[in-house]
PDB file of C-alpha atoms in Angstrom:
ATOM      1  CA  MET A   1     103.470 100.237   9.887  1.00 90.00           C
ATOM      2  CA  ARG A   2     101.173 100.753  12.580  1.00 96.00           C
ATOM      3  CA  ASN A   3      97.777 102.552  10.559  1.00 98.00           C
ATOM      4  CA  LEU A   4      94.933 103.922  12.705  1.00 98.00           C
ATOM      5  CA  ALA A   5      91.574 104.006  10.592  1.00 98.00           C
ATOM      6  CA  LEU A   6      89.871 106.601  12.402  1.00 98.00           C
ATOM      7  CA  ILE A   7      85.870 107.273  11.783  1.00 98.00           C
ATOM      8  CA  PRO A   8      84.596 110.119  12.859  1.00 97.00           C
ATOM      9  CA  ALA A   9      80.865 109.789  13.245  1.00 97.00           C
ATOM     10  CA  ARG A  10      78.923 112.801  15.121  1.00 95.00           C
ATOM     11  CA  GLY A  11      75.079 111.706  16.376  1.00 93.00           C
ATOM     12  CA  GLY A  12      74.156 115.595  16.120  1.00 84.00           C
ATOM     13  CA  SER A  13      73.630 115.644  12.152  1.00 81.00           C
ATOM     14  CA  LYS A  14      70.851 118.227  11.348  1.00 81.00           C
ATOM     15  CA  GLY A  15      70.234 117.773   7.537  1.00 82.00           C
ATOM     16  CA  LEU A  16      69.616 114.012   8.063  1.00 87.00           C
ATOM     17  CA  PRO A  17      69.268 113.135  12.079  1.00 86.00           C
ATOM     18  CA  GLY A  18      70.674 109.891  13.100  1.00 91.00           C
ATOM     19  CA  LYS A  19      72.555 109.548   9.303  1.00 95.00           C
ATOM     20  CA  ASN A  20      75.307 107.305  10.641  1.00 96.00           C
ATOM     21  CA  ILE A  21      73.024 104.392  11.825  1.00 97.00           C
ATOM     22  CA  LYS A  22      70.108 104.809   8.936  1.00 96.00           C
ATOM     23  CA  GLU A  23      69.830 101.737   6.981  1.00 96.00           C
ATOM     24  CA  PHE A  24      71.892 101.940   3.620  1.00 96.00           C
ATOM     25  CA  ALA A  25      71.644  98.947   1.052  1.00 95.00           C
ATOM     26  CA  GLY A  26      70.892  96.549   4.300  1.00 96.00           C
ATOM     27  CA  LYS A  27      73.064  97.702   6.852  1.00 97.00           C
ATOM     28  CA  PRO A  28      73.855 100.964   8.748  1.00 98.00           C
ATOM     29  CA  LEU A  29      75.566 103.659   6.730  1.00 97.00           C
ATOM     30  CA  ILE A  30      78.680 103.442   9.257  1.00 98.00           C
ATOM     31  CA  ALA A  31      78.892  99.844   8.725  1.00 98.00           C
ATOM     32  CA  TRP A  32      80.079 100.189   5.114  1.00 98.00           C
ATOM     33  CA  THR A  33      82.847 102.345   6.457  1.00 98.00           C
ATOM     34  CA  ILE A  34      83.730  99.840   8.910  1.00 98.00           C
ATOM     35  CA  THR A  35      83.606  97.061   6.754  1.00 98.00           C
ATOM     36  CA  ALA A  36      85.897  98.383   3.770  1.00 98.00           C
ATOM     37  CA  ALA A  37      88.522  99.363   6.620  1.00 98.00           C
ATOM     38  CA  LYS A  38      88.191  95.790   7.917  1.00 98.00           C
ATOM     39  CA  GLU A  39      89.084  94.781   3.975  1.00 98.00           C
ATOM     40  CA  ALA A  40      92.368  97.109   3.869  1.00 98.00           C
ATOM     41  CA  GLY A  41      95.047  95.399   4.462  1.00 96.00           C
ATOM     42  CA  CYS A  42      97.056  98.517   5.430  1.00 97.00           C
ATOM     43  CA  VAL A  43      94.823  99.102   8.774  1.00 98.00           C
ATOM     44  CA  SER A  44      95.994  97.852  11.939  1.00 97.00           C
ATOM     45  CA  SER A  45      93.225  99.474  13.807  1.00 98.00           C
ATOM     46  CA  ILE A  46      89.689 100.729  13.259  1.00 98.00           C
ATOM     47  CA  VAL A  47      88.361 103.392  15.560  1.00 98.00           C
ATOM     48  CA  VAL A  48      85.168 105.238  15.783  1.00 98.00           C
ATOM     49  CA  SER A  49      85.052 108.546  17.456  1.00 98.00           C
ATOM     50  CA  SER A  50      81.567 109.564  18.527  1.00 98.00           C
ATOM     51  CA  GLU A  51      79.686 111.373  21.468  1.00 97.00           C
ATOM     52  CA  ASP A  52      76.608 109.408  20.102  1.00 97.00           C
ATOM     53  CA  ALA A  53      75.791 106.243  22.262  1.00 97.00           C
ATOM     54  CA  GLU A  54      74.140 104.284  19.531  1.00 97.00           C
ATOM     55  CA  ILE A  55      76.582 105.208  16.848  1.00 98.00           C
ATOM     56  CA  LEU A  56      79.138 103.618  19.406  1.00 98.00           C
ATOM     57  CA  GLU A  57      77.499 100.672  19.868  1.00 98.00           C
ATOM     58  CA  THR A  58      76.520  99.983  16.378  1.00 98.00           C
ATOM     59  CA  SER A  59      79.979 100.511  15.523  1.00 98.00           C
ATOM     60  CA  ARG A  60      81.167  97.784  17.958  1.00 98.00           C
ATOM     61  CA  ARG A  61      78.448  95.627  16.515  1.00 98.00           C
ATOM     62  CA  TRP A  62      80.023  95.917  13.292  1.00 98.00           C
ATOM     63  CA  GLY A  63      83.714  95.263  14.465  1.00 98.00           C
ATOM     64  CA  ALA A  64      85.293  98.960  15.201  1.00 98.00           C
ATOM     65  CA  GLU A  65      87.087  99.400  18.415  1.00 98.00           C
ATOM     66  CA  THR A  66      85.332 102.434  20.265  1.00 98.00           C
ATOM     67  CA  PRO A  67      87.971 103.018  23.214  1.00 98.00           C
ATOM     68  CA  PHE A  68      86.651 106.627  24.322  1.00 98.00           C
ATOM     69  CA  VAL A  69      83.251 109.012  23.776  1.00 98.00           C
ATOM     70  CA  ARG A  70      84.374 112.058  21.935  1.00 97.00           C
ATOM     71  CA  PRO A  71      83.797 115.086  23.991  1.00 97.00           C
ATOM     72  CA  MET A  72      80.585 117.249  23.064  1.00 95.00           C
ATOM     73  CA  SER A  73      83.163 120.301  22.403  1.00 95.00           C
ATOM     74  CA  LEU A  74      84.274 117.931  19.473  1.00 96.00           C
ATOM     75  CA  ALA A  75      80.666 117.102  18.244  1.00 94.00           C
ATOM     76  CA  GLY A  76      79.145 120.370  16.973  1.00 91.00           C
ATOM     77  CA  ASP A  77      78.536 121.783  13.609  1.00 88.00           C
ATOM     78  CA  THR A  78      81.848 123.735  13.702  1.00 90.00           C
ATOM     79  CA  SER A  79      83.888 120.985  14.891  1.00 91.00           C
ATOM     80  CA  SER A  80      87.177 120.014  12.410  1.00 94.00           C
ATOM     81  CA  SER A  81      87.962 116.507  11.606  1.00 94.00           C
ATOM     82  CA  MET A  82      91.495 117.494  12.511  1.00 96.00           C
ATOM     83  CA  ASP A  83      90.440 118.369  15.945  1.00 97.00           C
ATOM     84  CA  VAL A  84      88.950 115.195  16.202  1.00 97.00           C
ATOM     85  CA  VAL A  85      91.933 113.256  14.949  1.00 97.00           C
ATOM     86  CA  PHE A  86      94.206 115.168  17.577  1.00 98.00           C
ATOM     87  CA  HIS A  87      91.834 114.189  20.393  1.00 98.00           C
ATOM     88  CA  ALA A  88      92.091 110.616  19.299  1.00 98.00           C
ATOM     89  CA  LEU A  89      96.088 110.559  18.823  1.00 98.00           C
ATOM     90  CA  ASP A  90      96.048 112.555  22.368  1.00 98.00           C
ATOM     91  CA  TYR A  91      94.165 109.768  23.815  1.00 98.00           C
ATOM     92  CA  PHE A  92      96.180 107.096  22.579  1.00 98.00           C
ATOM     93  CA  GLU A  93      99.569 108.585  23.513  1.00 98.00           C
ATOM     94  CA  LYS A  94      98.062 108.844  26.845  1.00 98.00           C
ATOM     95  CA  ASN A  95      97.680 105.236  26.871  1.00 98.00           C
ATOM     96  CA  GLY A  96     101.144 104.511  25.265  1.00 98.00           C
ATOM     97  CA  ILE A  97      99.700 103.491  21.933  1.00 98.00           C
ATOM     98  CA  TYR A  98     101.176 105.404  18.834  1.00 98.00           C
ATOM     99  CA  TYR A  99     100.659 105.203  15.229  1.00 98.00           C
ATOM    100  CA  ASP A 100     102.614 105.935  12.202  1.00 96.00           C
ATOM    101  CA  ALA A 101      99.833 107.197  10.075  1.00 97.00           C
ATOM    102  CA  VAL A 102      95.923 108.216  10.332  1.00 97.00           C
ATOM    103  CA  ILE A 103      93.547 107.261   7.628  1.00 97.00           C
ATOM    104  CA  LEU A 104      90.684 109.315   8.000  1.00 97.00           C
ATOM    105  CA  LEU A 105      87.638 107.496   6.751  1.00 97.00           C
ATOM    106  CA  GLN A 106      84.354 109.772   6.413  1.00 96.00           C
ATOM    107  CA  PRO A 107      81.368 107.168   7.291  1.00 96.00           C
ATOM    108  CA  THR A 108      79.336 108.983   4.711  1.00 94.00           C
ATOM    109  CA  SER A 109      80.996 107.427   1.592  1.00 94.00           C
ATOM    110  CA  PRO A 110      79.600 104.093   1.464  1.00 95.00           C
ATOM    111  CA  LEU A 111      80.665 102.990  -2.081  1.00 94.00           C
ATOM    112  CA  ARG A 112      84.511 103.089  -0.907  1.00 95.00           C
ATOM    113  CA  SER A 113      85.956  99.867  -0.753  1.00 97.00           C
ATOM    114  CA  GLY A 114      89.042  97.944   1.209  1.00 97.00           C
ATOM    115  CA  ARG A 115      90.737  98.562  -2.297  1.00 97.00           C
ATOM    116  CA  ASP A 116      90.059 102.140  -2.507  1.00 96.00           C
ATOM    117  CA  ILE A 117      91.455 102.338   0.942  1.00 97.00           C
ATOM    118  CA  GLU A 118      94.794 100.216   0.007  1.00 97.00           C
ATOM    119  CA  GLU A 119      95.298 102.299  -3.309  1.00 96.00           C
ATOM    120  CA  ALA A 120      95.076 105.894  -1.502  1.00 96.00           C
ATOM    121  CA  PHE A 121      97.464 104.243   1.127  1.00 97.00           C
ATOM    122  CA  ARG A 122     100.083 103.646  -1.630  1.00 96.00           C
ATOM    123  CA  ILE A 123     100.229 106.504  -3.267  1.00 95.00           C
ATOM    124  CA  PHE A 124     100.195 108.466   0.224  1.00 95.00           C
ATOM    125  CA  GLN A 125     103.509 106.296   0.882  1.00 95.00           C
ATOM    126  CA  ASN A 126     104.651 106.476  -2.565  1.00 96.00           C
ATOM    127  CA  THR A 127     104.473 110.142  -3.001  1.00 95.00           C
ATOM    128  CA  ARG A 128     105.722 110.670   0.538  1.00 92.00           C
ATOM    129  CA  ALA A 129     103.077 113.443   0.664  1.00 91.00           C
ATOM    130  CA  PRO A 130     102.066 114.682   4.302  1.00 91.00           C
ATOM    131  CA  ALA A 131      98.572 113.863   3.356  1.00 92.00           C
ATOM    132  CA  CYS A 132      96.425 111.912   0.471  1.00 90.00           C
ATOM    133  CA  ILE A 133      92.460 112.817   0.091  1.00 88.00           C
ATOM    134  CA  SER A 134      90.068 111.412  -2.694  1.00 85.00           C
ATOM    135  CA  VAL A 135      88.468 113.681  -4.933  1.00 81.00           C
ATOM    136  CA  THR A 136      86.129 113.285  -7.860  1.00 79.00           C
ATOM    137  CA  PRO A 137      85.875 115.422 -11.211  1.00 80.00           C
ATOM    138  CA  CYS A 138      82.862 117.571 -11.047  1.00 76.00           C
ATOM    139  CA  ALA A 139      80.171 116.764 -13.488  1.00 79.00           C
ATOM    140  CA  HIS A 140      79.298 120.361 -14.348  1.00 75.00           C
ATOM    141  CA  PRO A 141      81.355 123.528 -14.608  1.00 75.00           C
ATOM    142  CA  PRO A 142      81.425 125.208 -10.856  1.00 72.00           C
ATOM    143  CA  GLN A 143      79.532 128.029 -12.272  1.00 72.00           C
ATOM    144  CA  TRP A 144      76.708 125.935 -12.040  1.00 74.00           C
ATOM    145  CA  ASN A 145      76.597 125.299  -8.469  1.00 75.00           C
ATOM    146  CA  CYS A 146      74.009 127.404  -6.431  1.00 77.00           C
ATOM    147  CA  GLY A 147      72.638 127.420  -3.341  1.00 78.00           C
ATOM    148  CA  ILE A 148      69.235 128.844  -1.863  1.00 81.00           C
ATOM    149  CA  SER A 149      69.180 132.098   0.373  1.00 83.00           C
ATOM    150  CA  GLY A 150      66.177 133.861   1.397  1.00 86.00           C
ATOM    151  CA  GLY A 151      64.159 132.017  -0.782  1.00 85.00           C
ATOM    152  CA  ARG A 152      66.449 132.778  -4.052  1.00 83.00           C
ATOM    153  CA  ILE A 153      68.915 130.755  -5.884  1.00 78.00           C
ATOM    154  CA  VAL A 154      72.474 132.351  -5.255  1.00 79.00           C
ATOM    155  CA  PRO A 155      75.564 131.093  -7.260  1.00 76.00           C
ATOM    156  CA  PHE A 156      78.476 129.881  -5.128  1.00 70.00           C
ATOM    157  CA  ALA A 157      81.336 130.557  -7.851  1.00 63.00           C
ATOM    158  CA  GLY A 158      79.672 133.968  -9.279  1.00 59.00           C
ATOM    159  CA  VAL A 159      77.326 134.244 -12.026  1.00 58.00           C
ATOM    160  CA  SER A 160      77.719 132.819 -15.313  1.00 57.00           C
ATOM    161  CA  GLU A 161      75.957 133.532 -18.329  1.00 61.00           C
ATOM    162  CA  LYS A 162      77.998 130.569 -20.518  1.00 64.00           C
ATOM    163  CA  ARG A 163      76.312 128.218 -22.379  1.00 62.00           C
ATOM    164  CA  ARG A 164      77.126 124.471 -21.131  1.00 59.00           C
ATOM    165  CA  GLN A 165      78.800 124.103 -24.359  1.00 63.00           C
ATOM    166  CA  ASP A 166      81.047 127.045 -24.055  1.00 67.00           C
ATOM    167  CA  CYS A 167      81.886 125.919 -20.281  1.00 60.00           C
TER     168      CYS A 167
END
């Protein structure tokens, strides 16, 4: 199988500007994902999709391919990962390159290993599911998740007056 590891890394983060190339534990954040993809035996090509020249250059230095620059229309706050995947696949199809599967790897998950990618891909293949996504158990009841709006705490899942022990 030919499997594309696609790493979507836009440069316009508002929460932490430049986060994908900021140093994290000795190397740029995006380098952790590129390294894990290189270690995964199920990956044929590692491609970074970005509109940001510095992210693309950093990605090349760490061994990823950057065959195109993502259009700005796919680099905004409301751009979806799926639109980024379709853009990449359209690019490759126009160039006569085809993949059997896409492994979408967010650059903001630096603790993922090559072995994690391989295991997820094995599950994907064995279950014949159309997609596979990694999740983790929530450490706290969802009723405790809150945001801030207008300077006030606002619950995401409705108000819960249950004690921790009862949840």
